[in-house]
Short mmCIF file of C-alpha atoms and ligand atoms in Angstrom, two decimals:
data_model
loop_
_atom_site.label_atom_id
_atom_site.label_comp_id
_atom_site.label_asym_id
_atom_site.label_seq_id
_atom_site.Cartn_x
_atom_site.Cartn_y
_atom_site.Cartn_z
CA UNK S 477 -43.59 129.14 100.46
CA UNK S 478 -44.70 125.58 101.53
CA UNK S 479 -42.56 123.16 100.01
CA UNK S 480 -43.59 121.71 96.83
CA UNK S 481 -44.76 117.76 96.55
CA UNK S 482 -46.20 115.97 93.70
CA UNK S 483 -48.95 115.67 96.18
CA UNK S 484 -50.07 116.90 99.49
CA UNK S 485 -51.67 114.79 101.48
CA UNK S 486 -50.67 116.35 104.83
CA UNK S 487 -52.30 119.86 104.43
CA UNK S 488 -55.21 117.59 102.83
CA UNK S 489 -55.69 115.78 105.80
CA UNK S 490 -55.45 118.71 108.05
CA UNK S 491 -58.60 120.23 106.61
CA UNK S 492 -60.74 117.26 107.81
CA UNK S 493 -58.83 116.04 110.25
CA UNK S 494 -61.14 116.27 113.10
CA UNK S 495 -63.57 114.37 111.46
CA UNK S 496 -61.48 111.50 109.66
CA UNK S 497 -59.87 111.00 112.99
CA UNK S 498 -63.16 110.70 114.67
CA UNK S 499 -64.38 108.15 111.73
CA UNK S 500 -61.25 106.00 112.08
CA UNK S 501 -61.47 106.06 116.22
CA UNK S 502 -64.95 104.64 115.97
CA UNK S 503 -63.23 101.53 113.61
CA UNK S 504 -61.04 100.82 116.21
CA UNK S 505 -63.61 101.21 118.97
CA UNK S 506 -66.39 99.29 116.60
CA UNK S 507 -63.68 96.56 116.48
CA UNK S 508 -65.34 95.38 113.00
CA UNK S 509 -62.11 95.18 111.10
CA UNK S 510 -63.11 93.29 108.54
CA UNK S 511 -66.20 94.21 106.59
CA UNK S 512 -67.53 96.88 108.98
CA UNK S 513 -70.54 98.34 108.22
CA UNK S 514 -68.58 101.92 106.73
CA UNK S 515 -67.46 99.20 103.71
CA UNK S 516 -70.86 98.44 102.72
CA UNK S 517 -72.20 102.52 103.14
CA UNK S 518 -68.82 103.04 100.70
CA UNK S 519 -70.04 100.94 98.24
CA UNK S 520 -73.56 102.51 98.44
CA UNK S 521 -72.38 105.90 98.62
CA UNK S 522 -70.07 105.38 95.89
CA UNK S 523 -73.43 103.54 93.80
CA UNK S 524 -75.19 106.52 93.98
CA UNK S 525 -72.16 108.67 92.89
CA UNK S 526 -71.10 107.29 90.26
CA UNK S 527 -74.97 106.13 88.80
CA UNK S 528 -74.09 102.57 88.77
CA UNK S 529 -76.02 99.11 90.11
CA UNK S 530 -73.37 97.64 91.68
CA UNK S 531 -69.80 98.76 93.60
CA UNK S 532 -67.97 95.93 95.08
CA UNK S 533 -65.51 97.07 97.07
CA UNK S 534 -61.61 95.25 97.30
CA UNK S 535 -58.34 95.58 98.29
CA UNK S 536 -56.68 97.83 95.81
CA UNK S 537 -56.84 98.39 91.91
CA UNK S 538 -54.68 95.78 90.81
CA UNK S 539 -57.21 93.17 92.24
CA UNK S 540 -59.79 94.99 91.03
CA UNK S 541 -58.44 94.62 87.77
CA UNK S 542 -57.69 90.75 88.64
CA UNK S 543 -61.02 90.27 90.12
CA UNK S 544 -62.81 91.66 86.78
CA UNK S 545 -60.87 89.11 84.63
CA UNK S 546 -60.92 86.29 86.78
CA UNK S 547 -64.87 86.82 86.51
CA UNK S 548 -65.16 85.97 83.08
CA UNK S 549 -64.33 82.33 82.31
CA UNK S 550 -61.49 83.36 80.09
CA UNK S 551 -59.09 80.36 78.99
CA UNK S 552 -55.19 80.64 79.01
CA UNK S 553 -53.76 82.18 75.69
CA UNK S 554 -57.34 84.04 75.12
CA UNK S 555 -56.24 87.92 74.54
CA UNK S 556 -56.92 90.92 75.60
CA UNK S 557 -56.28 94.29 74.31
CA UNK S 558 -54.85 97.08 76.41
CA UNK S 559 -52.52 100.16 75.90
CA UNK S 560 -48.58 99.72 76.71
CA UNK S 561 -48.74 103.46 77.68
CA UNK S 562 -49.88 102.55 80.91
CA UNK S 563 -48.98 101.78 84.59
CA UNK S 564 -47.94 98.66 84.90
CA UNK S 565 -50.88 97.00 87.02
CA UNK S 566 -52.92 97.11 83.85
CA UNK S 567 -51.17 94.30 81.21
CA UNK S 568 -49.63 92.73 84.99
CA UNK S 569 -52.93 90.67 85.82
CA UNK S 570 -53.66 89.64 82.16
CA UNK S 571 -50.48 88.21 82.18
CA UNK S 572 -50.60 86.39 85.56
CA UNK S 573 -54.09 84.99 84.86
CA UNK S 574 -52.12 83.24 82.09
CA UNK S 575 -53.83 85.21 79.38
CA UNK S 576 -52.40 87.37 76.05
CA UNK S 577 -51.56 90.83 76.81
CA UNK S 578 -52.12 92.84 73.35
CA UNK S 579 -50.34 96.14 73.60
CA UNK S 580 -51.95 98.19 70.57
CA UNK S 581 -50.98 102.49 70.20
CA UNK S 582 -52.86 105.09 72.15
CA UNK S 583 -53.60 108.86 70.76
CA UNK S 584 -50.63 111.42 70.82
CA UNK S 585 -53.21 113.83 72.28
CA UNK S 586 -55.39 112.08 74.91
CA UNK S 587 -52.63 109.37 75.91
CA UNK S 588 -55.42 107.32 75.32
CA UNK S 589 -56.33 103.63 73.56
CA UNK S 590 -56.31 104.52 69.61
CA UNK S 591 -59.98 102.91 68.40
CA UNK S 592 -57.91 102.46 64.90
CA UNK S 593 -55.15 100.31 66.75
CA UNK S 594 -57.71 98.25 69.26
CA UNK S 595 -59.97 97.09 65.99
CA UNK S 596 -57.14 96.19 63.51
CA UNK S 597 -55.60 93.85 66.99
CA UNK S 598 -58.62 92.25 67.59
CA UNK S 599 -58.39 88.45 66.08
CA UNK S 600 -60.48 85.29 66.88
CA UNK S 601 -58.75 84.74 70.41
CA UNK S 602 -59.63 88.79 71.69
CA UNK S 603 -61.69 87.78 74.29
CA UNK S 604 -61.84 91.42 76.18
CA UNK S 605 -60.42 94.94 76.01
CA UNK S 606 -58.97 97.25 79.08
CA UNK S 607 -59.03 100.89 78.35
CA UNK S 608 -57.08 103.24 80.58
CA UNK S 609 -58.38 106.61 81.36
CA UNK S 610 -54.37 107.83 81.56
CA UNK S 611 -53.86 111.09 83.62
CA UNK S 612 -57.22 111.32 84.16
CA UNK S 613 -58.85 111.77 80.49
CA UNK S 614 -61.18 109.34 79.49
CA UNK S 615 -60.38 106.95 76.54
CA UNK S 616 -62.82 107.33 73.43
CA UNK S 617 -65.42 105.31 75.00
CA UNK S 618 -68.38 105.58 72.47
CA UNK S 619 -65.76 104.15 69.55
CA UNK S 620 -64.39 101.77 71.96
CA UNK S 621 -68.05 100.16 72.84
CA UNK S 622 -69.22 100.13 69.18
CA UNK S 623 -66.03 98.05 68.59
CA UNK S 624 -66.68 95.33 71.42
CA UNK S 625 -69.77 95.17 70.38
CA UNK S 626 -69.03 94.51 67.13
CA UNK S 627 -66.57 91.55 68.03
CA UNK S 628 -68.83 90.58 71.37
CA UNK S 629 -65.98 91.79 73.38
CA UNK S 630 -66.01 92.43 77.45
CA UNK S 631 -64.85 96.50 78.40
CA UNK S 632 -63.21 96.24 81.37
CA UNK S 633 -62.37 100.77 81.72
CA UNK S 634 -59.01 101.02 83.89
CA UNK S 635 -60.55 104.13 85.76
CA UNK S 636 -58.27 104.21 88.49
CA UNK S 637 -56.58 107.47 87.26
CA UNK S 638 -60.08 109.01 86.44
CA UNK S 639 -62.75 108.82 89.40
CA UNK S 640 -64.94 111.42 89.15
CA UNK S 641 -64.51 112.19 85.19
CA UNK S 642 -67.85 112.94 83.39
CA UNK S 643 -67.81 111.51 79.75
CA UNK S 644 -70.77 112.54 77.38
CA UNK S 645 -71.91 109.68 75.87
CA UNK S 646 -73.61 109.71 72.33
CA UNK S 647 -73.94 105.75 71.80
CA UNK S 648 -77.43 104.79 70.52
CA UNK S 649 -78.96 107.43 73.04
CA UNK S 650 -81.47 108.82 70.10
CA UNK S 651 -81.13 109.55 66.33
CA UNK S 652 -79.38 112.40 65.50
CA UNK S 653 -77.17 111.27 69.09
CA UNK S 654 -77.43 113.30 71.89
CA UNK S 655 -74.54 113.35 74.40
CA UNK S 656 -75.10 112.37 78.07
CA UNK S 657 -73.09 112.86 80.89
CA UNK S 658 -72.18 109.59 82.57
CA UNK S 659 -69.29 108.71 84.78
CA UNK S 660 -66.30 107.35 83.60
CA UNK S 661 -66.12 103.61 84.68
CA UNK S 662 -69.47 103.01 84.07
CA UNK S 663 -70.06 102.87 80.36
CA UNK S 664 -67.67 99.65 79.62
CA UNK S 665 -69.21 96.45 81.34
CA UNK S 666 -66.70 96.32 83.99
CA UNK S 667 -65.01 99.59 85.60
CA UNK S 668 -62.11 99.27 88.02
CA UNK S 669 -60.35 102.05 90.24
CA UNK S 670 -58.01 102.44 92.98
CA UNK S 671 -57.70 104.56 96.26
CA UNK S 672 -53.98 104.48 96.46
CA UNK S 673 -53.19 107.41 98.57
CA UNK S 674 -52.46 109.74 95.75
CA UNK S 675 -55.48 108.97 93.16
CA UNK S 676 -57.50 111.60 92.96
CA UNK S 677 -59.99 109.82 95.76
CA UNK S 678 -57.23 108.17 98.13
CA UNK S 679 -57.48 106.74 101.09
CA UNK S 680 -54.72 106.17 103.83
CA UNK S 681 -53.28 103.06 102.62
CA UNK S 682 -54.71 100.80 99.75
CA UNK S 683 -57.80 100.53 98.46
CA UNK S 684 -59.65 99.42 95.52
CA UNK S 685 -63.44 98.81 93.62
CA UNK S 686 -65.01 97.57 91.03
CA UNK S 687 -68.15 98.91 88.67
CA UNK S 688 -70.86 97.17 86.83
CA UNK S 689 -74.40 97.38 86.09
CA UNK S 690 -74.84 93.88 85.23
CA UNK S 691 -76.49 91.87 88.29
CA UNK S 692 -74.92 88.30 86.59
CA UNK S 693 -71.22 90.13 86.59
CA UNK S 694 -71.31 91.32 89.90
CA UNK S 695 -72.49 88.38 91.86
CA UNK S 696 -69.51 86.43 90.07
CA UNK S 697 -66.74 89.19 90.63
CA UNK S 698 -68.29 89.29 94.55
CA UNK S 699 -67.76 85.64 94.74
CA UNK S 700 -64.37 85.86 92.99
CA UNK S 701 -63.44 88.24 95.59
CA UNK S 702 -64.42 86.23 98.73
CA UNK S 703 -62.62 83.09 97.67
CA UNK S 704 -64.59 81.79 95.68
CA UNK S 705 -67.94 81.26 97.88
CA UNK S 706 -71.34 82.58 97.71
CA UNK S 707 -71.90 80.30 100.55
CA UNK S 708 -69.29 80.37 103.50
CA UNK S 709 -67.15 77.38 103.16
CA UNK S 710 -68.72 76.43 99.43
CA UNK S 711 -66.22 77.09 97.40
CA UNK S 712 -67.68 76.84 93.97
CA UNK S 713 -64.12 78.29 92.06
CA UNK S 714 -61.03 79.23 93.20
CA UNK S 715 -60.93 82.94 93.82
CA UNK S 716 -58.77 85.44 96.38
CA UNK S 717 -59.10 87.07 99.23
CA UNK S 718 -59.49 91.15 98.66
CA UNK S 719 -61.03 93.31 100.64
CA UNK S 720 -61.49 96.67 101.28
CA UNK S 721 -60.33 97.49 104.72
CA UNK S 722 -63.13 98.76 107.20
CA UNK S 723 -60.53 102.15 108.36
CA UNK S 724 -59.76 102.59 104.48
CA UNK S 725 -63.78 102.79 104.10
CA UNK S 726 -64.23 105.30 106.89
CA UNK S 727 -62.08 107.31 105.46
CA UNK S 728 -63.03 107.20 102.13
CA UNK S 729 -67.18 108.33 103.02
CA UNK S 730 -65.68 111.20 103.97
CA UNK S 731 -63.28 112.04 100.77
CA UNK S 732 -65.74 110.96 98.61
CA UNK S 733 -67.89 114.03 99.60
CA UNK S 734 -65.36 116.13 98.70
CA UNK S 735 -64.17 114.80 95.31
CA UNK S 736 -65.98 117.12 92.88
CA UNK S 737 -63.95 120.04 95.15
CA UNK S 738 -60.91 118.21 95.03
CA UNK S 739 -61.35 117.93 90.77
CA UNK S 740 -61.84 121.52 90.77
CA UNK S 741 -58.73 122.06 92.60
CA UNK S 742 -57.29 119.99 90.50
CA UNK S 743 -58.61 121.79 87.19
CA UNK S 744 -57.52 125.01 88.60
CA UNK S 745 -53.69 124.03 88.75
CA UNK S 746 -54.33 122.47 85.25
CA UNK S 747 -55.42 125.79 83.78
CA UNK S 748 -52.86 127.72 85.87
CA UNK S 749 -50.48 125.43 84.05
CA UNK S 750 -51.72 125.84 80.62
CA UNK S 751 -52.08 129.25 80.85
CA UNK S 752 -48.40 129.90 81.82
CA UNK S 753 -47.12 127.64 79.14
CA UNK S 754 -49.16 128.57 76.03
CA UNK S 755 -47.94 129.49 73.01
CA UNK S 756 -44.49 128.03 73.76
CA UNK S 757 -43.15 125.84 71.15
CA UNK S 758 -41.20 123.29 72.95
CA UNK S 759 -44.17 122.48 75.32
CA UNK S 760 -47.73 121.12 74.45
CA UNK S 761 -50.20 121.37 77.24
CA UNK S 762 -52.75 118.42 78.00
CA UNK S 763 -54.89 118.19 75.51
CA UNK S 764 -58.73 117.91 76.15
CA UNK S 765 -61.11 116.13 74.45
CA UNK S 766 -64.94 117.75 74.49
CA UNK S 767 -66.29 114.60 75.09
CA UNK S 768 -64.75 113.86 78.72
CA UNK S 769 -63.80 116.32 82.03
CA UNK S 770 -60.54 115.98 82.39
CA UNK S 771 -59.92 115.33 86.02
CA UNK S 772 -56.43 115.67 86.04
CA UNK S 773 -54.81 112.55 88.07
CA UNK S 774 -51.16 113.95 86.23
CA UNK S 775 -50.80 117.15 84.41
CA UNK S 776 -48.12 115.72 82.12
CA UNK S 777 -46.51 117.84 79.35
CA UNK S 778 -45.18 116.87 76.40
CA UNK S 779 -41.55 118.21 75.22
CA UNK S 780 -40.32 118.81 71.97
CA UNK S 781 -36.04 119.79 71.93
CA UNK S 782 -35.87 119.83 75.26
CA UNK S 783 -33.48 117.76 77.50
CA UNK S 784 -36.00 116.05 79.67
CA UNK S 785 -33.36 114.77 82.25
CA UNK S 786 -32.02 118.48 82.32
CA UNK S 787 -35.14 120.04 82.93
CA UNK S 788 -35.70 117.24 85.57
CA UNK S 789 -32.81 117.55 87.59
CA UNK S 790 -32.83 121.85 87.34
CA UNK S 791 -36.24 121.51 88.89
CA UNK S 792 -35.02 119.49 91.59
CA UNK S 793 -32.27 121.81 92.20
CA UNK S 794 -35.33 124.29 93.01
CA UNK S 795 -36.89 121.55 95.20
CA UNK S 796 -39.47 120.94 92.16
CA UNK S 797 -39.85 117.32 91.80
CA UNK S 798 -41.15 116.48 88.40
CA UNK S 799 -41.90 112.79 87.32
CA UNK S 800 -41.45 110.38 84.15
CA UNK S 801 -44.81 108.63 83.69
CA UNK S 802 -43.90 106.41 82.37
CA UNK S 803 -40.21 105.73 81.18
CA UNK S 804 -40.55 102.52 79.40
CA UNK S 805 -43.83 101.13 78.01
CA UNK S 806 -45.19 97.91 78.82
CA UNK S 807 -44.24 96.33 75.68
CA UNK S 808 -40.66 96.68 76.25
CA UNK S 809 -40.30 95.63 79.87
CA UNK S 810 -38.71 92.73 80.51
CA UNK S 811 -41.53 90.93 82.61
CA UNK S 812 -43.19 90.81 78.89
CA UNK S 813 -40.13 89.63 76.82
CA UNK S 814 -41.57 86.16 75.95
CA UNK S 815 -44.35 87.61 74.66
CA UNK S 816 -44.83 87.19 70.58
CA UNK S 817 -47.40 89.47 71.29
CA UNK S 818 -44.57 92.01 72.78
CA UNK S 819 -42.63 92.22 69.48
CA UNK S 820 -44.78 94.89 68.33
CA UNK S 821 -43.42 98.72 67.13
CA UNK S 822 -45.62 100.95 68.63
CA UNK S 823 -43.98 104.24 67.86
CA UNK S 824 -46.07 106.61 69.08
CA UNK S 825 -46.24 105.27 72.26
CA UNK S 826 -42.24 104.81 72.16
CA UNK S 827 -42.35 108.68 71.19
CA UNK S 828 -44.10 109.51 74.07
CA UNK S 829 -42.27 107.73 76.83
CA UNK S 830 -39.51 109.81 75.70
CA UNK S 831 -40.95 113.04 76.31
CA UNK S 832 -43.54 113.43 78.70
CA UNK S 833 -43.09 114.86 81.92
CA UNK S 834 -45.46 115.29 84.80
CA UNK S 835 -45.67 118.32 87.20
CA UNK S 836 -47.12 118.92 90.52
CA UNK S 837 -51.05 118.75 90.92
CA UNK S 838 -52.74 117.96 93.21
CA UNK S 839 -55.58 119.68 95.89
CA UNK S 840 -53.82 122.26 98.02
CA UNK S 841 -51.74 124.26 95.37
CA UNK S 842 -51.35 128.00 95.76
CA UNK S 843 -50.60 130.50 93.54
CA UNK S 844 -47.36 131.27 95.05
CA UNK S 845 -46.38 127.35 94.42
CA UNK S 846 -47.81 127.92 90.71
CA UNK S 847 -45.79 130.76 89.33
CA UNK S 848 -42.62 129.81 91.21
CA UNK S 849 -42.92 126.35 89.21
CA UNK S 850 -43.70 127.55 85.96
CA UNK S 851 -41.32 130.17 85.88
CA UNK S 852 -38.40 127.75 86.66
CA UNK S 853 -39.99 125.28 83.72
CA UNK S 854 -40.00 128.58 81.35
CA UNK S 855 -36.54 129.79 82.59
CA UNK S 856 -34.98 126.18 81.46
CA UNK S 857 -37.20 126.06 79.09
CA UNK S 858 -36.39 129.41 76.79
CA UNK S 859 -32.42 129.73 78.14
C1 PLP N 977 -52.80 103.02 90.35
C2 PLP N 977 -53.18 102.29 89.15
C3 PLP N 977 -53.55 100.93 89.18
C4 PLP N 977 -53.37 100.04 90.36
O1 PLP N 977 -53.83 100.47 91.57
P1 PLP N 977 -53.23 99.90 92.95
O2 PLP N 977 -54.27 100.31 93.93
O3 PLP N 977 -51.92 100.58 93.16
O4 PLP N 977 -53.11 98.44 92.84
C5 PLP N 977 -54.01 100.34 88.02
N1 PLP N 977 -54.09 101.02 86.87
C6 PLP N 977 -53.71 102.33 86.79
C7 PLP N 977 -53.82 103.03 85.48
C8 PLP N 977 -53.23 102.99 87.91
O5 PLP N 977 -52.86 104.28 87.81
#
């Protein structure tokens, strides 16, 4: 059996090795480092993917997020609304841009923002709101929108666990609404994603981009990006420096063509997964939502009367790593202690830290992989 990793980039890479190599050689021989022309074909290729005006392209997700609020002329203290169940990077950059993080409660079933929570957190300061697609399954975007809109909010949509998810939209389409498929990160105003090596489009080192069809938006997060300049040496605000690396975009025109396989891979596991463990009391499978794809970034169960750091290390003993995302919330970490803001019970998300648990997924799974790992969860599982 090939050994089992959360992710497997190596037998990945194998499989189109001749050609990433190949792209990558022609960087080096191109010598265009820094915005080569595969960066700019990225951002077009990714355009036309996704269905959206405008991709800028940046370093990694983080600035992406950081690039999307430093874009709109927010002033310290203003607040904006976000999950705690998330990865860090999210409630980080509000934070360092010397703005509010509000952590509000996410849905026990999609691990997602809870439209209830975001509206009754919203005050005269909420300036903008930062869904995260967690795991890969979209946040209730059509709720979330009618809500900003309500309060003229900004939607920046965290989609760096998501690239690739469809979400059927049904917001003021026609009367009675009919869905329609659009990507995720392209229905809020802003949408943000990463290509850290083991997102679900990863490239070999960081990466990052930002979404929007707003012509206004984009020029401002492009300047924000480039220092601050629409003209070189003009500096018309003080921005950063984040780019996506030339190499990073070679690579990335390739993966991109194969990121609706690498989904369905992805899916595959996930139903291999749910399969094995349904109808078992102590475990509930992903849940999914029909308005969204679930792409499947994590397939993360959720445990009830089981010892989570038993079954944990008793994987590991089979060479089954298994991972806590995430162990503590963003609300209780210490980075966020000063925070009035951060004095907030948010029990369900406080429930969940304690009892999720993500498998193995990821695009080169094999059956043999799959039933070794879920009969070691079931064996710890049912002793
Ligand atoms: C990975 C991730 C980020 C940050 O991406 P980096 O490229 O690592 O900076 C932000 N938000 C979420 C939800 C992520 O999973």
């Amino acid at each position: 059996m090939h050994p089992i990793q959360m992710v497997d980039l190596k037998r990945q890479y194998h499989k189109i090795k001749t050609e990433v190599d190949e792209a990558v050689l022609n960087v080096i021989e191109s010598t265009a480092f820094i915005n080569g022309k595969p960066v700019q074909e990225f951002a077009n290729n990714l355009s036309n993917y996704l269905g959206v005006k405008h991709v800028i392209p940046c370093a990694n997700g983080t600035d992406a997020l950081q690039i999307a609020m430093m874009a709109l002329d927010l002033k310290p203290g203003d607040e904006v609304i976000t999950p705690s169940f998330t990865f860090i990077a999210t409630t980080e950059v509000i934070a360092l841009l010397r703005l509010t993080p509000v952590f509000v409660e996410v849905d026990p079933k999609t691990f997602c923002m809870d439209p209830a929570a975001l509206e009754k957190a919203i005050t005269p300061r909420t300036k903008a709101v930062v869904p995260v697609h967690l795991y890969g399954h979209a946040a209730p975007l059509d709720e979330i929108m009618a809500i900003a809109k309500k309060h003229d909010l900004i939607v920046i949509e965290d989609n760096a666990q998501a690239i690739g998810g469809d979400y059927y939209s049904k917001n003021g389409i026609a009367s009675p609404p009919v869905a329609v498929r659009k990507k995720t990160g392209t229905i809020g105003h802003i949408g943000t994603t990463s290509f850290f090596p083991s997102k679900n489009l990863g490239a070999y080192g960081d990466g990052g981009a930002i979404f929007t069809d707003d012509d206004q938006l984009a020029d401002k997060m492009k300047m924000v990006a480039n220092h601050g300049q629409r003209k070189r040496y003009y500096y018309e605000m003080v921005g950063c420096n984040s780019r996506l690396d030339t190499m990073q975009a070679a690579v990335l025109n390739i993966k991109l063509k194969h990121l609706d396989e690498y989904i369905k891979a992805r899916q595959a596991v996930a139903d291999f997964y749910d399969n094995a463990f349904a109808n078992n009391s102590k475990i509930t499978t992903p849940f999914r939502a029909t308005y969204c794809s679930h792409v499947f970034h994590q397939y993360t169960l959720l445990l009830e009367g089981v010892d989570r750091n038993g079954l944990n290390a008793f994987l590991a003993e089979h060479k089954i790593p298994s991972m806590i995302y995430y162990p503590v919330p963003g609300h209780q970490q210490k980075m966020f202690a000063h925070y009035e803001t951060a004095k907030v019970s948010l029990k369900i998300t406080d429930w969940l830290t304690e009892r999720v648990i993500s498998l193995p997924i990821h695009t080169e799974m094999d059956t043999e992989q799959l039933e070794f790992i879920t009969t070691k969860v079931l064996e710890y599982i049912n002793r």
